[in-house]
Coordinates of C-alpha atoms and ligand atoms in Angstrom, one line a residue:
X28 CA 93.5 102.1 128.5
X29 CA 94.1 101.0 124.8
X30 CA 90.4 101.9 124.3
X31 CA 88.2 104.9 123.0
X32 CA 85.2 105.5 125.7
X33 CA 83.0 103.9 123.7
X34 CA 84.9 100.7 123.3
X35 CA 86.2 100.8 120.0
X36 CA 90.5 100.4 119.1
X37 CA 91.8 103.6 119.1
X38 CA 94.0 104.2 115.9
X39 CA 96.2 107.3 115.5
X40 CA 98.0 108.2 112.1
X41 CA 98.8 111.3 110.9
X42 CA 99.8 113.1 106.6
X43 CA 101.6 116.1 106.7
X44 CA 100.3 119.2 104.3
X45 CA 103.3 119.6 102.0
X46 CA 102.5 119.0 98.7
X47 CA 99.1 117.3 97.7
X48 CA 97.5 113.9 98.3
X49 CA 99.1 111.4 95.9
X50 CA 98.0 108.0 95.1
X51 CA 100.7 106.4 97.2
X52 CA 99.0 108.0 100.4
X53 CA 95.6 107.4 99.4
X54 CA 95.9 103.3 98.7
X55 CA 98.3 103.1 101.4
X56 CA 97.1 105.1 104.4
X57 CA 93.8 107.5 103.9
X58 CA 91.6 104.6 102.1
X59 CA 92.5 102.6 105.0
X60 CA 91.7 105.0 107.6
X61 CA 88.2 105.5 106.1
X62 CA 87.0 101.9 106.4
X63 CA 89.2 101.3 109.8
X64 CA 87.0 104.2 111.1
X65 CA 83.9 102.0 110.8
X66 CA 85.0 99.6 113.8
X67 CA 87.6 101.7 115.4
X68 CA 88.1 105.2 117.0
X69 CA 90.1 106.9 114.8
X70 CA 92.4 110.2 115.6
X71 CA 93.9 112.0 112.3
X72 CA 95.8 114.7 112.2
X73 CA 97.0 117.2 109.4
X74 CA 100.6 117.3 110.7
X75 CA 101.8 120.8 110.5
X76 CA 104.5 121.0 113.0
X77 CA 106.3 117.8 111.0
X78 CA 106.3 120.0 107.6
X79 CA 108.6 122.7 109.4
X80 CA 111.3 120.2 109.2
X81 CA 112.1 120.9 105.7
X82 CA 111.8 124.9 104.4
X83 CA 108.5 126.2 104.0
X84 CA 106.4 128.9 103.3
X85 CA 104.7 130.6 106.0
X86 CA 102.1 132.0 103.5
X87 CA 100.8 129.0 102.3
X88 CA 101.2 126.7 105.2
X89 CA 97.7 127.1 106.7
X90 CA 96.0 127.0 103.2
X91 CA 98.2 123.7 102.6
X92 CA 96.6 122.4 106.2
X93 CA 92.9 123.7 104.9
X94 CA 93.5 122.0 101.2
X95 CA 94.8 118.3 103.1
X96 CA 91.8 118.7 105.4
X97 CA 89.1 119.2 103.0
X98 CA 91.0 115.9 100.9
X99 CA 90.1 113.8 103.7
X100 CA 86.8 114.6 104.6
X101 CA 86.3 114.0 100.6
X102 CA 87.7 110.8 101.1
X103 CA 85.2 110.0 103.8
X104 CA 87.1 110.9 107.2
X105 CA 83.7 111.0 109.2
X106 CA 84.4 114.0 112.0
X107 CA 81.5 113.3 113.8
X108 CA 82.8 109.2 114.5
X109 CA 86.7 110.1 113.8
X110 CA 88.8 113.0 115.5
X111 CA 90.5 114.7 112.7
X112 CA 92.9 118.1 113.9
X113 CA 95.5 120.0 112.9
X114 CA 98.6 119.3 114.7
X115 CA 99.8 122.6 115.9
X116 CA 96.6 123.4 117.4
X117 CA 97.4 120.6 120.4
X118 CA 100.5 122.1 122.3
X119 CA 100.7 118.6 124.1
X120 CA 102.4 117.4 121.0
X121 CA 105.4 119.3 121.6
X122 CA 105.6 118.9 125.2
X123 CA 105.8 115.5 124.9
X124 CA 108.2 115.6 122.5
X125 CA 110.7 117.1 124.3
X126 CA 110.1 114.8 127.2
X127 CA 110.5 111.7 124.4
X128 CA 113.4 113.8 122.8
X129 CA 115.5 113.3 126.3
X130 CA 115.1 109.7 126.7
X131 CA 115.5 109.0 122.9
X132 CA 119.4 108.0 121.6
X133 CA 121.8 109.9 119.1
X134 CA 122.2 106.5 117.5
X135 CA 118.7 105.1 117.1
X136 CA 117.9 108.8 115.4
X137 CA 120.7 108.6 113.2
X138 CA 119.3 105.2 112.3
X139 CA 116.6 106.0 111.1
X140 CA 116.3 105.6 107.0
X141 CA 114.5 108.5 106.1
X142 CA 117.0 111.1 107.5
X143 CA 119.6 109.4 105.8
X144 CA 118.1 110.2 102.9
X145 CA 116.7 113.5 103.9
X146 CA 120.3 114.6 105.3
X147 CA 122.0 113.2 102.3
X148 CA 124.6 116.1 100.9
X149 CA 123.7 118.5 103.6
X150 CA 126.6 117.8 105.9
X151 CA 126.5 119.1 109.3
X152 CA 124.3 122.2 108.3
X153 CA 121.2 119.5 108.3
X154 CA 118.0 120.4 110.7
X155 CA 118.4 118.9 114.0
X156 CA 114.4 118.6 113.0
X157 CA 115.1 116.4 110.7
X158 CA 116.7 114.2 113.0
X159 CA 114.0 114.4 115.9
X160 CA 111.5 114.0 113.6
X161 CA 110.5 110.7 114.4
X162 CA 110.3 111.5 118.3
X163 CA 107.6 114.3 117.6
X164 CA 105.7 111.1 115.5
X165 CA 106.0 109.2 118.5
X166 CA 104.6 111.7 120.5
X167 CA 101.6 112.1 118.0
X168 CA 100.8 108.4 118.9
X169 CA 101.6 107.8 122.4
X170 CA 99.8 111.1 123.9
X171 CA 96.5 109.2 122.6
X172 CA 97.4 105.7 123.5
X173 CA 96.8 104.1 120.3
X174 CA 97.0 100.4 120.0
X175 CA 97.2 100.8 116.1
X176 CA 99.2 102.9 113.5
X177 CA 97.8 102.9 109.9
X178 CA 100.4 103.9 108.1
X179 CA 102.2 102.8 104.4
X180 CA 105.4 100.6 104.7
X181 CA 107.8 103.2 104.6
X182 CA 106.7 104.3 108.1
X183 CA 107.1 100.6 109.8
X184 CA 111.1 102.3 111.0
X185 CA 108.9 104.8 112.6
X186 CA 107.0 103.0 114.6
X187 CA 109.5 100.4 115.7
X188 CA 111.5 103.7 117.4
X189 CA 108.1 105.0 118.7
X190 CA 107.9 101.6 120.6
X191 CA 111.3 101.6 121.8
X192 CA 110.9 104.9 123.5
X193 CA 107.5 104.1 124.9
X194 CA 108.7 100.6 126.4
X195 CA 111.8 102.7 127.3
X196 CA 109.6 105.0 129.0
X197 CA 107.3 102.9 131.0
X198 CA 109.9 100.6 132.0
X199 CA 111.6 104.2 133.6
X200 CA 108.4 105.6 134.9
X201 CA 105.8 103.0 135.2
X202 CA 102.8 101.8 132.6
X203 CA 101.9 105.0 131.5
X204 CA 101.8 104.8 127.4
X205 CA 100.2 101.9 125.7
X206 CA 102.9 100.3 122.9
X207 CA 101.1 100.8 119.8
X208 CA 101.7 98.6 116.7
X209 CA 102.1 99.3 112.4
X210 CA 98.8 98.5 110.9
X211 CA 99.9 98.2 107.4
X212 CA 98.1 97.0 104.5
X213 CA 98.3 93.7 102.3
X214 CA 98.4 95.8 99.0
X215 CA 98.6 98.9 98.2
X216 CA 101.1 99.6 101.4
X217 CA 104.0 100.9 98.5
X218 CA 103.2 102.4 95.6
X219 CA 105.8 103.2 93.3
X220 CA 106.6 106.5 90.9
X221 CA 105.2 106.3 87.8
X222 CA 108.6 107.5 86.1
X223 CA 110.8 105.4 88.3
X224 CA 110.0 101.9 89.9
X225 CA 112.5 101.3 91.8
X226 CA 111.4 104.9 93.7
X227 CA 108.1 105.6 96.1
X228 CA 105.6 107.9 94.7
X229 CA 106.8 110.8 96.9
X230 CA 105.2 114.2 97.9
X231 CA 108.6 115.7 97.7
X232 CA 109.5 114.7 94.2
X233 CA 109.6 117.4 92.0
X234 CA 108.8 115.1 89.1
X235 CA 104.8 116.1 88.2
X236 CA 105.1 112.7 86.0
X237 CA 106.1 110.2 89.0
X238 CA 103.0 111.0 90.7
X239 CA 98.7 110.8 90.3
X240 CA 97.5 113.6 92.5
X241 CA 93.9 112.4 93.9
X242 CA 93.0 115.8 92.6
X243 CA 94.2 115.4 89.0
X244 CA 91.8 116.0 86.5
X245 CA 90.9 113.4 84.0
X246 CA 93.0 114.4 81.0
X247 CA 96.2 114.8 82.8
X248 CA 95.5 111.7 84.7
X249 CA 95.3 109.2 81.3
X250 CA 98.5 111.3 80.1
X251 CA 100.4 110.7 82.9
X252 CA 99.4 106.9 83.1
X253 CA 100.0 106.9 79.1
X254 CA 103.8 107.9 79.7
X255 CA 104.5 105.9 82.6
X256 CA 107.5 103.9 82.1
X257 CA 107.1 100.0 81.5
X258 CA 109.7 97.0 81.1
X259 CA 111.1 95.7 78.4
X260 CA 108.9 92.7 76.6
X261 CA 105.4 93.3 75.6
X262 CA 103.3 90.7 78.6
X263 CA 101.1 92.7 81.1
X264 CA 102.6 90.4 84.0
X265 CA 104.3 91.0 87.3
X266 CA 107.3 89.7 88.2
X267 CA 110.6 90.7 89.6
X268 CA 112.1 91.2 86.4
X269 CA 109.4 93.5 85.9
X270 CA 109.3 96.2 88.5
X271 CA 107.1 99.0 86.4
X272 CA 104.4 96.3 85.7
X273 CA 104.6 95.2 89.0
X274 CA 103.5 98.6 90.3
X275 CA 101.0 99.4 87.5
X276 CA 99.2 95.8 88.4
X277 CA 99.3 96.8 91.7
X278 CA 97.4 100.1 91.6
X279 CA 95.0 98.4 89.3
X280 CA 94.2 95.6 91.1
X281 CA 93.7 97.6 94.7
X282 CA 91.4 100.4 92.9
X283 CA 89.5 97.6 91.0
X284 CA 89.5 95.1 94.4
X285 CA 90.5 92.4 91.9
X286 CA 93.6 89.6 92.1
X287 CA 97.0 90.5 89.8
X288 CA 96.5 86.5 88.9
X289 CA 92.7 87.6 87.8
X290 CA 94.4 91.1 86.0
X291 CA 97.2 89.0 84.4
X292 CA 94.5 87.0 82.6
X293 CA 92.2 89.7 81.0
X294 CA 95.4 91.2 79.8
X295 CA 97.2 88.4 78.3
X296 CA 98.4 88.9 74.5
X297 CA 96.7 92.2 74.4
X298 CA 100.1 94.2 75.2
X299 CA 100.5 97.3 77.3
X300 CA 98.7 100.1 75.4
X301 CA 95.5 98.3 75.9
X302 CA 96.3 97.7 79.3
X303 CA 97.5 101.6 80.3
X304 CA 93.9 102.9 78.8
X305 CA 91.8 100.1 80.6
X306 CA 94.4 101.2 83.9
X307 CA 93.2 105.1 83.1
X308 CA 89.8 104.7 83.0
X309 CA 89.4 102.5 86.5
X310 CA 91.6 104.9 88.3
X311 CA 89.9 107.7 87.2
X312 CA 86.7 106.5 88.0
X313 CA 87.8 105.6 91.6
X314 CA 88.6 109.0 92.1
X315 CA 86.2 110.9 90.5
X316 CA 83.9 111.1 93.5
X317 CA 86.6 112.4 95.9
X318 CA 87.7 114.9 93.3
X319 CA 84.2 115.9 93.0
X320 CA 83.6 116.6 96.9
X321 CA 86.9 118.3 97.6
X322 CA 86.0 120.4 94.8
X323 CA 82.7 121.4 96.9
X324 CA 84.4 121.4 100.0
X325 CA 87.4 123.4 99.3
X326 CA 85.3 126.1 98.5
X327 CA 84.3 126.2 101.9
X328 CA 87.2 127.7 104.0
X329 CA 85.2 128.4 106.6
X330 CA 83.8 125.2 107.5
X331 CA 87.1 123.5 107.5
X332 CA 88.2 125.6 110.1
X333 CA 85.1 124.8 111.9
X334 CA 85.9 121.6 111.8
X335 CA 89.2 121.5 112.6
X336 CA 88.7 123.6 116.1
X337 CA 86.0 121.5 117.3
X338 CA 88.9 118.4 116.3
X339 CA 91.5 120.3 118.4
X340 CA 89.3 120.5 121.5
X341 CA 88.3 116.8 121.2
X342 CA 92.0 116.0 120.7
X343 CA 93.3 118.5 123.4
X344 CA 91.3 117.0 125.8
X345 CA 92.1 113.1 125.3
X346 CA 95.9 114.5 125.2
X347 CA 95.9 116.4 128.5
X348 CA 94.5 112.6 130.2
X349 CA 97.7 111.1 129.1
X350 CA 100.1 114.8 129.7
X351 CA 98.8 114.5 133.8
X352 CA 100.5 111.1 134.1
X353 CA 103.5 111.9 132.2
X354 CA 103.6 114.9 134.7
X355 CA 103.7 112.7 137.4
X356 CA 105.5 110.0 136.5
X357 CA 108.1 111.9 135.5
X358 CA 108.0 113.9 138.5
X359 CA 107.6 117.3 136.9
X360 CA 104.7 117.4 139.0
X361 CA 100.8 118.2 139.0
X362 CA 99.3 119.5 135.4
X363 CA 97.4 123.1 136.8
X364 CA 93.8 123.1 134.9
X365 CA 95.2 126.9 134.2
X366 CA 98.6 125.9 132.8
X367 CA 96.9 124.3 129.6
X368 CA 95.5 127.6 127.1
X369 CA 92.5 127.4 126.0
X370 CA 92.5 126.3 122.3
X371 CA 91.8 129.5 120.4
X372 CA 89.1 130.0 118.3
X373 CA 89.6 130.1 114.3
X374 CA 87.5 131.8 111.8
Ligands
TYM17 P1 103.4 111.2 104.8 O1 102.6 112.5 104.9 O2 104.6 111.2 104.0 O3 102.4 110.1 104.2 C1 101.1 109.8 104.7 C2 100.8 108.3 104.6 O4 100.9 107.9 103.3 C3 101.8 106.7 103.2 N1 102.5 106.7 102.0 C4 102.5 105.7 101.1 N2 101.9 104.5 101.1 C5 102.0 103.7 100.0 N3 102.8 104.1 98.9 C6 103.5 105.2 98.9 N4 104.3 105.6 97.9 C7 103.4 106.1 100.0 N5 103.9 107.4 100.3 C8 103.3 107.7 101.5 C9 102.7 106.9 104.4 O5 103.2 105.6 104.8 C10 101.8 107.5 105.5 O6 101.0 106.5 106.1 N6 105.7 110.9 109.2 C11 104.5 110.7 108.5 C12 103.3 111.5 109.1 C13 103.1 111.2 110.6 C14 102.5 110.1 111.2 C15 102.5 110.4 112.6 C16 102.1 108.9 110.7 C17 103.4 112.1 111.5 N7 103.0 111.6 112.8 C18 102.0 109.5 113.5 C19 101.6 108.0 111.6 C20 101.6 108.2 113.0 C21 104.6 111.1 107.1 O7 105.4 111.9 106.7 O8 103.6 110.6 106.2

């Protein structure tokens, strides 16, 4: 059940559309689903109903979905091999949430690290979205059966709860969701801010310095890297007591493919100017060419949509397969072909 038709792993992760594509998401998850999607069957999703959690603007919501989009096809998201959608457009994910939202537990939510932090200072008047959050991420994954999450470190939590309620679930119901596991990387899986090592580069910081957009142009790119903060001493080494170095050695050597040990050694006794330029110059050559094609595709609205209603129908249909056993198992009955809408045309 764990496997696409044509025999391939199925993977499921998902990026939501606030804010753009840093370099924190790109080493950590979207690099990774591009080279996963060679041997695996890969469902991506832009993940529009999880950016309602936190306020938003309704006028710029489906432009943010078209702008993530168009990022990962530049990346090299293949929707021919891959199924790449916009959230909203499957109404399964929200069905099954609620279903997951009843079996899931006050505590275990209230658990979980990121709404601490996202709840911090807001009291009782936080989102109870914020707090269900996770079972809607569950819901992304089980309703395809996915064996594997590809997903950055900070989203391991995540997963563990999406387990729990699936294991919770079948042990209730019977085997009807596959328990999918964290795929995450060897390196790359954390990147730091630039401005703050001891903080992930985060969508939601409001700091332009702590991040490199994958879309930043060349110039603002080096600056950024040139005012990124460093440790005390003048060694290009990582090391626990050096946390900023840590980070910048990091980012150099996933974009490079090289060892730290081999980076540590070209950059002995030559200090961390030298080392901040050389760091420039690789990163912005590694993203040049995805710059380059979202710059082409961006321009073209209209195919975006195009391809994300031919992913909703793929999607739609591989969710409705798993949405007829929940039915059942559950007891809430047969799934009419009539009772699912047709998923409306964009353009
Ligand atoms: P989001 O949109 O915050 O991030 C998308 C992916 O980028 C990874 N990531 C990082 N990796 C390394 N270093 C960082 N500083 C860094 N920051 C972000 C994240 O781990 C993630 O893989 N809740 C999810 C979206 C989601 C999802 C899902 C993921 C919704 N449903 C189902 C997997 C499966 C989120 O907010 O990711």
């Amino acid at each position: 059940m764990d496997r696409a038709e044509d025999g391939r792993t199925r993977l499921f992760s998902g990026i939501q559309p606030t804010g753009e594509i840093h370099l924190g998401n790109y080493l950590g998850a979207v690099r990774r689903w591009v080279e996963l999607q060679r041997d695996h069957f890969g469902i991506f999703s832009v993940v529009d109903l999880h950016a309602l959690t936190l306020p938003w603007d309704p006028a710029r919501l489906r432009d943010q979905v078209v702008d993530t989009t168009a990022l990962l096809l530049a990346a090299g998201i293949d929707p021919e091999r891959s199924v790449l959608f916009a959230q909203s457009e499957v109404p399964a994910h929200a069905e099954l949430t609620w279903v997951l939202t009843c079996l899931a537990r006050m505590g275990e939510l209230r658990r979980m690290i990121q709404f601490k932090e996202k709840s911090r200072g807001a009291g009782e008047s936080v989102g109870a979205g914020v707090l269900t959050y996770p079972v809607l991420q569950a819901a992304d994954v089980l309703l395809y059966r996915a064996a594997g999450v590809p997903v950055g470190e900070d989203q391991r939590q995540h997963i563990e709860l999406m387990r729990d309620l699936a294991e919770r679930f079948n042990a209730s119901f019977g085997p009807v969701f596959v328990v999918p596991e964290a795929w995450v990387g060897e390196a790359g899986a954390r990147i730091m801010a630039l401005d703050d090592p001891t903080e992930k580069m985060s969508k939601s910081s409001p700091r332009p310095g702590s991040k490199i957009l994958v879309t930043d142009p060349p110039d603002v790119l080096a600056r950024k890297i040139r005012s990124a903060v460093t440790d005390s001493g003048r060694d290009v080494r990582a090391g626990a007591d050096k946390p900023a170095l840590t980070n910048l050695l990091t980012i150099y050597s996933v974009v490079e493919g090289v060892t730290v040990t081999e980076l540590e050694r070209r950059f002995a006794g030559r200090g961390y100017s030298d080392f901040k330029a050389a760091l420039a110059e690789a990163v912005i050559e590694f993203l040049r060419p995805v710059r380059e094609r979202y710059e082409v595709l961006v321009a073209d609205r209209a195919r975006i949509e195009d391809v994300l209603a031919a992913g909703a129908r793929r999607a739609a249909a591989m969710a409705e397969e798993t949405m007829v056993d929940v039915w059942a198992a559950t007891g809430l009955g047969r799934r009419r072909p009539a009772y699912v809408a047709p998923v409306p045309e964009l353009g």
